[in-house]
XYZ file of C-alpha atoms in Angstrom:
641
model
C 8.442 27.984 -9.431
C 11.644 26.364 -7.977
C 14.392 24.747 -10.531
C 13.121 21.551 -7.680
C 9.320 22.318 -9.290
C 10.470 22.663 -12.596
C 12.404 19.728 -13.178
C 10.189 17.311 -11.165
C 7.287 18.963 -14.216
C 9.975 18.139 -16.839
C 10.113 14.960 -15.802
C 7.271 13.987 -15.432
C 5.832 15.367 -18.790
C 8.467 12.768 -20.524
C 6.705 9.726 -18.168
C 3.381 10.926 -20.447
C 1.745 9.694 -23.706
C 0.364 12.939 -25.609
C -3.102 11.309 -25.212
C -2.657 11.771 -21.021
C -1.600 15.533 -22.288
C -5.192 16.076 -23.495
C -6.478 14.741 -20.889
C -3.839 16.389 -18.031
C -5.502 20.350 -20.123
C -9.537 18.626 -20.351
C -9.378 18.634 -15.836
C -7.685 21.793 -15.604
C -10.557 23.171 -17.307
C -12.732 21.434 -15.701
C -11.439 22.535 -12.447
C -11.050 26.030 -13.680
C -15.543 25.265 -13.867
C -15.113 23.658 -10.612
C -13.509 27.180 -8.761
C -16.438 29.060 -10.375
C -19.046 27.305 -8.880
C -20.307 25.858 -12.376
C -19.479 22.261 -11.527
C -19.737 20.706 -8.256
C -21.312 22.436 -5.544
C -25.758 22.595 -6.385
C -27.611 20.935 -3.928
C -29.688 17.852 -6.202
C -32.933 16.836 -5.514
C -33.437 13.620 -4.487
C -35.064 11.079 -6.992
C -35.619 8.218 -4.891
C -35.782 8.932 -0.850
C -32.628 5.821 0.395
C -33.991 2.277 1.997
C -34.451 1.788 5.245
C -33.012 -0.583 6.555
C -33.206 -3.151 9.596
C -31.271 -2.525 12.370
C -29.234 -6.427 13.162
C -27.766 -7.295 15.282
C -23.609 -7.415 15.617
C -22.260 -9.819 13.996
C -20.989 -13.080 16.250
C -17.490 -11.901 17.915
C -14.395 -14.220 19.593
C -14.220 -13.355 23.964
C -12.893 -10.349 24.934
C -13.648 -8.502 20.600
C -16.496 -7.169 21.729
C -14.955 -5.208 24.634
C -11.737 -5.031 23.077
C -14.195 -3.007 19.936
C -16.016 -0.230 23.098
C -12.760 0.396 24.560
C -11.197 1.474 21.256
C -14.458 3.980 21.445
C -14.345 5.108 24.172
C -11.406 6.022 23.110
C -12.560 7.882 20.440
C -15.029 9.864 21.879
C -12.643 11.348 24.526
C -11.033 12.913 21.427
C -7.639 10.079 20.700
C -8.335 8.273 16.794
C -5.655 5.981 15.919
C -4.409 6.405 12.174
C -2.229 4.148 10.224
C -0.657 0.945 11.270
C -1.713 1.364 15.291
C -0.792 5.497 16.107
C -2.931 7.156 18.238
C -3.307 10.864 18.148
C -5.046 13.586 19.996
C -7.608 15.099 17.229
C -10.360 15.980 20.520
C -14.008 15.485 20.802
C -14.865 17.614 18.052
C -12.314 17.831 15.582
C -10.471 20.292 13.724
C -10.845 18.109 10.262
C -8.107 20.578 8.052
C -5.717 20.144 10.488
C -3.449 18.153 10.568
C -3.102 15.845 13.556
C 1.498 14.949 13.211
C 2.142 18.697 12.666
C -0.503 20.864 13.901
C -1.014 22.108 10.575
C -4.340 24.240 10.081
C -4.327 23.558 6.034
C -6.938 26.918 4.146
C -10.381 26.851 3.339
C -10.568 27.312 0.658
C -10.994 25.565 -3.521
C -9.227 22.048 -3.252
C -7.850 23.237 -6.869
C -5.665 25.688 -5.272
C -3.873 23.724 -1.981
C -0.321 22.552 -2.534
C -1.185 18.387 -0.808
C 2.669 18.981 -0.768
C 3.505 21.317 0.755
C 4.475 21.076 5.009
C 3.527 24.897 5.106
C 0.356 24.672 4.616
C -1.124 21.345 4.892
C 1.349 20.136 6.747
C 1.661 15.914 6.241
C -0.959 15.686 4.438
C -1.100 12.035 4.329
C -1.743 12.178 8.411
C -4.618 14.588 6.955
C -6.264 12.475 4.844
C -6.014 9.521 6.803
C -8.068 11.561 9.406
C -10.461 12.125 6.948
C -10.763 8.296 5.887
C -13.439 8.223 8.939
C -12.696 4.639 9.380
C -13.148 5.433 12.949
C -16.793 6.497 12.541
C -16.945 2.825 11.250
C -16.194 1.281 14.991
C -18.292 4.060 16.478
C -21.631 2.742 14.351
C -20.404 -0.282 15.831
C -19.844 0.101 19.328
C -23.890 1.816 18.851
C -24.367 -1.694 18.235
C -23.088 -3.653 20.781
C -23.475 -1.684 23.833
C -27.543 0.533 24.812
C -25.168 3.279 25.409
C -26.048 6.464 23.761
C -22.353 8.585 23.997
C -21.512 6.457 21.103
C -24.608 8.136 17.987
C -23.849 11.621 20.016
C -19.897 11.374 19.505
C -20.389 9.935 15.563
C -23.134 12.617 14.945
C -21.769 15.208 16.297
C -18.156 14.048 14.537
C -20.250 13.820 11.516
C -22.130 16.992 11.593
C -18.324 19.361 12.351
C -16.737 17.063 9.079
C -20.206 18.411 7.438
C -20.143 22.732 8.160
C -16.622 22.669 7.710
C -15.674 20.846 4.863
C -18.249 21.771 2.999
C -17.916 20.916 -1.088
C -14.748 21.456 -2.964
C -13.195 23.383 -0.377
C -10.542 22.577 2.043
C -7.582 19.732 1.385
C -9.758 17.180 2.176
C -11.254 17.673 -1.881
C -7.769 17.164 -3.116
C -7.857 13.704 -3.785
C -10.515 11.193 -5.355
C -9.000 8.054 -3.834
C -10.179 9.967 -0.162
C -13.903 10.913 -1.677
C -13.661 6.698 -2.319
C -12.496 5.711 0.848
C -14.564 8.639 3.246
C -17.638 6.885 1.105
C -16.724 3.400 1.820
C -16.304 4.173 5.419
C -19.569 6.323 4.744
C -21.654 3.750 3.360
C -20.524 1.157 6.647
C -22.130 3.627 9.828
C -25.282 3.918 7.305
C -25.872 0.823 7.061
C -25.039 -0.699 10.350
C -27.330 1.731 11.850
C -29.936 1.147 10.016
C -30.057 2.718 6.540
C -32.763 5.550 6.590
C -34.480 4.476 9.455
C -31.139 5.016 11.760
C -31.513 7.144 15.216
C -28.978 9.768 13.602
C -32.368 11.508 11.718
C -34.170 11.359 14.428
C -36.034 14.939 15.184
C -35.268 18.247 13.377
C -31.570 18.091 13.642
C -31.290 14.624 12.628
C -32.833 15.436 9.123
C -30.550 18.239 9.015
C -27.974 16.013 9.696
C -29.395 13.386 7.080
C -30.246 16.724 4.286
C -25.491 18.224 4.247
C -25.055 13.554 4.415
C -27.563 12.694 1.613
C -25.423 16.120 -0.858
C -21.889 16.076 0.361
C -22.880 12.335 -0.834
C -23.657 13.503 -3.742
C -20.924 16.007 -4.404
C -18.262 13.051 -3.888
C -19.911 11.028 -6.471
C -19.718 13.497 -8.747
C -16.448 15.024 -7.628
C -14.978 11.076 -8.165
C -16.419 10.806 -12.121
C -15.375 14.012 -13.001
C -11.640 13.017 -11.461
C -10.784 10.149 -12.116
C -7.314 9.142 -12.211
C -6.229 8.099 -15.572
C -2.786 7.275 -17.984
C 0.234 7.109 -16.251
C -2.520 7.873 -12.269
C -4.315 5.211 -13.341
C -2.957 2.508 -10.104
C -4.796 1.650 -6.715
C -5.892 5.068 -7.032
C -7.550 4.131 -9.798
C -9.774 0.956 -8.107
C -10.247 2.832 -4.804
C -12.140 5.671 -6.329
C -14.443 3.198 -8.069
C -14.569 1.294 -5.520
C -15.896 4.163 -4.292
C -17.912 5.248 -6.006
C -19.448 1.969 -6.957
C -20.394 2.079 -3.031
C -21.888 5.303 -3.099
C -24.287 4.967 -6.065
C -25.835 1.130 -4.286
C -26.191 2.329 -1.086
C -27.362 5.659 -1.987
C -29.213 5.653 -5.399
C -30.921 8.733 -4.644
C -29.795 10.630 -8.285
C -31.143 9.753 -11.618
C -26.814 9.630 -12.096
C -26.660 6.933 -9.469
C -27.783 4.144 -12.241
C -25.389 6.018 -14.513
C -22.112 5.847 -11.258
C -22.717 1.682 -10.684
C -22.126 0.801 -14.510
C -19.048 2.980 -15.075
C -17.744 1.755 -11.699
C -18.616 -1.821 -12.494
C -17.122 -1.832 -16.290
C -14.224 -0.246 -14.930
C -13.607 -2.407 -12.177
C -14.204 -5.502 -14.677
C -10.747 -4.268 -17.277
C -8.912 -2.709 -14.196
C -8.865 -5.435 -12.239
C -7.601 -8.025 -15.061
C -5.274 -4.696 -15.886
C -3.981 -3.865 -13.023
C -2.912 -7.659 -11.758
C -0.428 -10.000 -13.463
C -2.245 -13.394 -14.398
C -0.530 -15.335 -11.906
C -2.073 -12.916 -9.815
C 0.734 -10.324 -8.559
C -0.450 -6.853 -8.267
C 1.715 -4.991 -11.145
C 2.805 -2.367 -8.702
C 5.342 -4.354 -7.551
C 4.095 -2.774 -4.159
C 2.541 -5.482 -1.694
C 0.843 -3.169 0.687
C -0.765 -1.629 -2.803
C -1.338 -5.468 -3.632
C -3.967 -5.608 -0.296
C -5.358 -2.351 -0.566
C -5.976 -2.868 -3.588
C -7.664 -6.473 -3.878
C -9.763 -4.235 -0.437
C -11.203 -2.298 -2.574
C -12.204 -5.159 -5.514
C -13.397 -7.075 -2.360
C -15.253 -4.310 -0.648
C -17.146 -3.168 -4.930
C -17.644 -7.479 -5.247
C -18.862 -7.739 -0.907
C -21.914 -4.145 -1.606
C -24.411 -6.015 -4.251
C -23.571 -6.007 -7.624
C -23.401 -8.754 -9.221
C -19.463 -9.716 -10.948
C -18.324 -11.588 -13.602
C -16.045 -15.049 -12.951
C -13.281 -13.229 -14.750
C -13.906 -10.871 -11.666
C -13.596 -13.717 -8.721
C -10.292 -15.228 -10.148
C -8.446 -12.383 -9.992
C -9.198 -12.163 -6.525
C -8.571 -16.015 -5.737
C -4.887 -15.135 -7.798
C -4.117 -12.414 -5.599
C -5.297 -14.186 -2.723
C -3.448 -17.354 -3.787
C -0.029 -15.177 -4.627
C -0.515 -13.118 -1.290
C -0.964 -16.509 1.110
C 2.414 -18.144 -0.948
C 4.743 -15.222 -0.375
C 2.669 -14.911 3.876
C 5.328 -16.942 6.313
C 4.881 -18.752 9.025
C 4.949 -16.030 11.313
C 1.974 -13.817 9.147
C 4.746 -12.236 8.056
C 4.697 -10.558 4.236
C 7.979 -9.150 2.753
C 7.645 -5.141 2.427
C 8.719 -4.960 -1.403
C 7.724 -1.397 -2.460
C 6.045 1.448 -1.636
C 3.793 0.586 2.217
C 1.832 4.111 3.428
C 0.000 2.032 6.052
C -3.224 3.857 4.987
C -6.323 2.022 5.665
C -9.672 0.907 3.676
C -12.085 -0.060 6.455
C -10.827 -0.743 10.546
C -13.133 -2.970 11.321
C -11.861 -5.410 13.268
C -9.312 -4.590 16.199
C -6.749 -1.635 16.300
C -4.163 -2.949 14.387
C -5.492 -6.683 13.014
C -2.964 -8.147 11.090
C -4.328 -6.671 6.945
C -3.725 -9.786 5.137
C -5.245 -12.218 7.494
C -8.525 -10.111 7.179
C -7.558 -10.439 3.368
C -7.328 -14.168 2.913
C -10.540 -14.912 5.612
C -12.576 -12.657 2.933
C -11.781 -15.392 0.195
C -11.388 -18.749 2.342
C -14.531 -19.210 4.465
C -12.301 -21.422 6.416
C -10.383 -18.149 7.324
C -11.077 -16.445 10.042
C -10.864 -12.138 11.273
C -13.186 -10.115 12.767
C -12.846 -7.328 10.461
C -13.670 -9.912 7.994
C -16.580 -10.846 9.567
C -18.380 -7.266 10.606
C -17.183 -6.653 6.686
C -19.641 -9.230 5.713
C -22.059 -8.172 8.133
C -22.599 -4.451 6.749
C -23.063 -5.749 3.033
C -24.198 -8.819 3.180
C -23.468 -9.916 -0.171
C -22.290 -13.593 -0.799
C -19.190 -14.702 -2.307
C -17.409 -17.601 -3.204
C -15.589 -19.621 -1.522
C -12.163 -18.833 -3.295
C -9.912 -21.581 -1.313
C -6.500 -22.017 -0.015
C -4.350 -22.659 -2.998
C -0.503 -21.797 -2.304
C 1.872 -21.781 -5.101
C 5.659 -21.118 -5.195
C 5.607 -19.464 -9.112
C 5.073 -16.195 -10.433
C 6.871 -15.337 -13.735
C 4.326 -12.686 -15.191
C 4.705 -11.227 -11.664
C 7.882 -11.286 -11.072
C 8.438 -13.721 -8.060
C 9.398 -16.814 -7.485
C 9.552 -19.287 -3.967
C 12.334 -21.357 -2.987
C 12.910 -23.451 0.161
C 10.561 -26.285 2.361
C 8.288 -27.038 5.123
C 6.715 -23.962 4.001
C 3.660 -23.397 6.968
C 4.914 -25.464 9.249
C 7.085 -24.180 12.078
C 11.068 -25.121 10.616
C 9.577 -23.660 7.214
C 12.366 -21.836 5.513
C 10.594 -19.144 3.155
C 13.097 -17.642 0.725
C 11.944 -15.000 -2.790
C 13.733 -13.688 -5.080
C 12.825 -10.252 -6.892
C 13.290 -10.618 -11.436
C 9.748 -8.477 -11.756
C 9.458 -4.472 -13.536
C 10.211 -2.235 -11.670
C 6.899 -0.774 -10.760
C 3.700 -0.232 -13.357
C 2.521 1.938 -16.033
C 4.812 4.907 -16.853
C 6.161 5.908 -13.442
C 5.889 3.104 -11.556
C 5.263 4.769 -8.913
C 5.245 2.367 -6.329
C 8.428 0.687 -7.453
C 11.672 0.592 -5.506
C 14.461 -0.328 -7.204
C 15.190 -3.574 -6.441
C 15.870 -5.325 -9.204
C 17.407 -9.713 -8.272
C 16.773 -8.572 -4.716
C 16.198 -11.561 -2.452
C 13.923 -11.864 1.794
C 14.858 -15.381 3.442
C 12.985 -16.337 6.892
C 13.967 -18.811 8.736
C 11.318 -20.292 11.177
C 8.104 -17.746 11.126
C 10.945 -15.305 11.819
C 11.697 -12.459 8.980
C 15.705 -12.428 8.891
C 16.758 -10.923 5.826
C 14.778 -9.035 4.861
C 13.534 -5.771 2.212
C 13.588 -2.482 4.521
C 9.734 -0.928 3.571
C 9.762 2.633 2.794
C 9.463 4.808 5.865
C 7.987 7.713 4.777
C 6.825 9.469 1.883
C 7.121 13.084 2.720
C 10.348 13.160 5.320
C 14.024 14.825 3.561
C 14.509 13.432 0.046
C 17.439 11.616 1.165
C 15.141 9.237 3.555
C 12.787 8.803 0.871
C 15.730 8.434 -2.245
C 17.312 6.192 0.663
C 14.363 3.361 1.376
C 12.996 3.013 -2.176
C 16.965 2.735 -3.784
C 19.588 -0.269 -4.568
C 21.077 0.084 -1.549
C 17.744 -0.106 1.109
C 17.770 -4.287 -0.538
C 20.252 -7.190 -1.287
C 21.377 -6.655 -3.995
C 23.909 -5.507 -6.004
C 25.022 -1.569 -6.340
C 27.188 -0.618 -9.644
C 29.456 3.015 -8.998
C 27.089 4.008 -6.426
C 23.757 4.686 -8.086
C 20.602 3.023 -8.546
C 20.163 0.378 -10.582
C 17.296 2.829 -11.883
C 17.107 6.862 -12.446
C 14.567 8.941 -10.098
C 12.510 11.846 -11.464
C 11.109 12.567 -8.055
C 9.329 10.546 -5.563
C 6.919 8.912 -7.475
C 8.930 8.743 -9.959
C 11.180 6.886 -12.363
C 12.276 8.548 -15.283
C 14.812 5.231 -16.576
C 13.608 1.514 -15.299
C 15.250 -1.041 -15.135
C 14.142 -3.985 -17.018
C 15.184 -7.388 -14.945
C 14.452 -10.999 -16.798
C 14.561 -15.401 -16.037
C 17.002 -16.398 -17.878
C 16.755 -20.215 -16.469
C 13.355 -20.364 -14.483
C 13.772 -23.675 -11.413
C 12.251 -26.467 -11.325
C 11.170 -26.605 -7.755
C 11.326 -24.521 -4.282
C 13.240 -27.365 -2.952
C 15.828 -27.596 -5.859
C 16.572 -24.598 -6.999
C 17.659 -23.012 -9.401
C 17.469 -20.061 -10.945
C 19.856 -17.856 -13.103
C 18.752 -13.520 -13.971
C 19.968 -10.338 -15.278
C 18.919 -6.757 -15.885
C 20.044 -3.955 -17.571
C 19.668 -0.955 -16.052
C 23.299 -0.408 -15.627
C 23.495 -0.744 -19.726
C 22.867 2.921 -19.042
C 27.114 3.903 -17.940
C 29.589 4.475 -20.007
C 30.563 1.352 -20.136
C 28.191 -1.337 -20.031
C 27.167 -3.597 -17.162
C 25.080 -6.278 -17.112
C 24.150 -7.464 -13.878
C 23.474 -11.310 -13.885
C 22.834 -13.314 -10.466
C 22.156 -17.276 -9.853
C 20.766 -18.925 -6.717
C 20.920 -22.481 -6.152
C 18.840 -23.262 -3.027
C 19.007 -27.550 -2.008
C 16.665 -27.804 0.835
C 18.356 -31.205 1.782
C 21.026 -29.590 3.166
C 20.092 -26.392 4.043
C 22.561 -24.391 1.770
C 21.759 -21.075 -0.329
C 24.203 -20.682 -2.671
C 24.373 -16.856 -4.731
C 26.221 -15.553 -7.527
C 26.974 -11.632 -8.603
C 28.809 -11.852 -12.308
C 29.575 -8.092 -13.526
C 29.363 -8.260 -17.211
C 31.292 -5.875 -18.396
C 34.565 -4.024 -20.864
C 35.936 -2.445 -17.900
C 36.580 -2.375 -14.120
C 33.582 -0.667 -11.716
C 32.737 -1.226 -7.834
C 30.295 -2.942 -6.685
C 28.646 -2.900 -3.551
C 26.462 -6.094 -2.649
C 23.486 -5.835 0.410
C 22.364 -8.050 3.092
C 19.688 -6.614 5.440
C 19.171 -8.296 8.883
C 15.990 -7.804 10.534
C 16.066 -5.630 13.720
C 15.697 -9.264 15.746
C 18.535 -11.193 14.235
C 21.798 -10.853 16.077
C 24.628 -10.578 13.910
C 28.374 -10.920 14.157
C 31.175 -10.415 11.865
C 33.517 -13.534 11.458
C 35.653 -14.843 8.863
C 34.915 -13.774 5.635
C 31.430 -13.578 6.353
C 28.758 -13.496 9.150
C 27.196 -15.007 11.800
C 23.461 -14.521 12.260
C 20.856 -16.119 15.273
C 17.440 -15.707 14.904
C 14.898 -17.151 17.622
C 15.534 -20.851 16.308
C 18.031 -20.980 14.001
C 21.731 -20.061 12.928
C 22.463 -19.070 9.996
C 25.995 -18.572 8.085
C 26.866 -16.240 5.135
C 30.236 -17.043 3.761
C 31.224 -14.245 1.390
C 34.201 -15.661 -1.807
C 35.532 -13.673 -4.592
C 38.341 -11.384 -5.498
C 39.988 -8.273 -2.972
C 36.133 -8.538 -1.053
C 36.603 -5.698 1.540
C 33.399 -6.954 4.166
C 32.372 -4.631 6.934
C 28.569 -4.550 9.308
C 26.954 -1.343 8.940
C 24.537 -0.134 11.195
C 22.102 3.124 11.828
C 24.000 5.558 9.443
C 22.299 8.498 8.177
C 24.769 10.732 6.303
C 24.796 8.769 3.748
C 21.713 6.587 5.316
C 22.643 2.608 5.718
C 21.123 -0.133 7.618
C 17.743 1.242 8.751
C 14.412 -0.836 8.952
C 10.750 0.568 8.905
C 8.243 -1.441 10.160
C 5.676 1.091 9.458
C 4.723 4.058 8.315
C 7.103 6.878 10.074
C 8.976 4.806 11.723
C 12.230 3.687 11.759
C 15.213 1.936 13.190
C 18.732 0.671 12.665
C 19.599 -2.985 11.357
C 22.333 -4.619 10.285
C 23.907 -4.253 7.096
C 26.599 -6.470 5.439
C 28.430 -4.145 3.062
C 30.791 -6.766 0.475
C 32.249 -4.103 -1.489
C 34.796 -4.887 -4.576
C 36.605 -3.548 -7.736
C 34.720 -5.752 -10.478
C 37.690 -8.140 -12.475
C 35.148 -11.242 -13.686
C 34.826 -13.248 -10.199
C 32.143 -13.186 -9.086
C 31.117 -12.685 -5.909
C 29.740 -15.606 -3.923
C 27.901 -15.825 -0.451
C 27.228 -19.314 0.527
C 24.141 -18.655 2.988
C 24.240 -22.194 5.610
C 20.566 -22.408 7.960
C 20.825 -24.269 11.208
C 18.208 -25.066 13.834
C 18.531 -24.965 17.770
């Protein structure tokens, strides 16, 4: 074991409670039985025949939507598949399902429990490999088969599914290493099954079709059984658990064919009811403090509810509050601050490639909203859902976010946000960033002061550390160290706790005070307090940072501007111009040093990531000084053209 791996193990153990240690030991025993063939590989006889569903026409489509879907399906038939946000990879018409499309590495076809998915030499980039094997593109082929009388779509779908079943038998290879991935694959397999008529599908015509059906059902059973045995528990019970339970429920409802199906259904419903309440704050914020995973988790909850079972009113109220939060932080241009981790992973892709996932999610809850992806999902699953309305708010103190601004939803909108929430969820806070008291700002439906995003989970450690570190957020860093202490790529061992010291009364006359204890760990303990005032009438924002300590400390304040903003240093601050506005930031304090940094690599500073595995330079105003009791004050004035 390498020293780095040993340190990670120590840190991971420090984040566990005794009950989790016992659970991990039991899981190791289960894996040993699986490896010896004593669990999870035998074929299970069907106790009931899958239902034959009536093959329906496609849902109503807007002009051009059908043509766009068919073009995407034609690209798939030619071997080109879109992964993550909107990047296309050539995987061939008959993919090698254990080959990473990004690096070309072919992972070994051996017992899944023996595969180290973080070993790039062994599996390549596991995120890309898993994303391909979620089979979102197979649902696209099923859509095309409904839209066009061309057998090529069904032939391609059948050939790719046949190839997957042959190359990825139960518990063999990297595609059986994550229960979450199994759950997402089941959801997309269910979409294919439902769109094509269930057991009556033309996929199953003839002897080869019947063999495909039998092998597919065997794999579906193995997926459900494996998920049940390997549910994410304890410090790992975050969005993974919600996704696993949603997949298990969809599998049990779509294919109620085995004696265990009823148990899977009941377990999944009961635990989803619990996890919905547990993983979202009372005011609707996902507790992972990562907005992309807020969307991800809510998508799973919707899929589970739409596949047929009846969920409680409390469950739907969680979704109503979650949509209220998403709607509120989303600016008039559709931009959502990139708070916390994001990997662009998608549960399903039914609309056009690159469709706005936030808009799709909001359309699932608001009957007045429209989204092609929402229409297809409702068409495939068919269950009724309540109209959750279009409510907005500005104060989410339980979740840890407060909004300020004016003209919300209008062309001259000013929408700002203060982050005063926890670092993340559970013992490891896996997807949170060290961003206590950070601030973002959108002006005129255009992001201006931004959270730079995530970039990558598996690039060099310096990039993972930078994008989740304090200097990549619009807050203050002390003595060159992060507010919280990292114990690994998805783990924090010491967590800064933020609190609200003064609650504002409205978004337009906004006066907030907050502090955090992240630097109390220093030899000379430091308390960082931030005061934020916004005056809507004057369109001015005042940010005052104070440090309380016995001795002087080196402090750095950071302001990240979106790449499209034109930024220039001026006397005492910066001038920034967007498409419809100009912003002036004036800094005052004691012995301030101001510099504009862009695209620096060693150490990293001045980078922005629009999507997973992409980064580009952005301008960062860095204000440095030695603390002497004088606050650092930034006055920001906003003017529209």
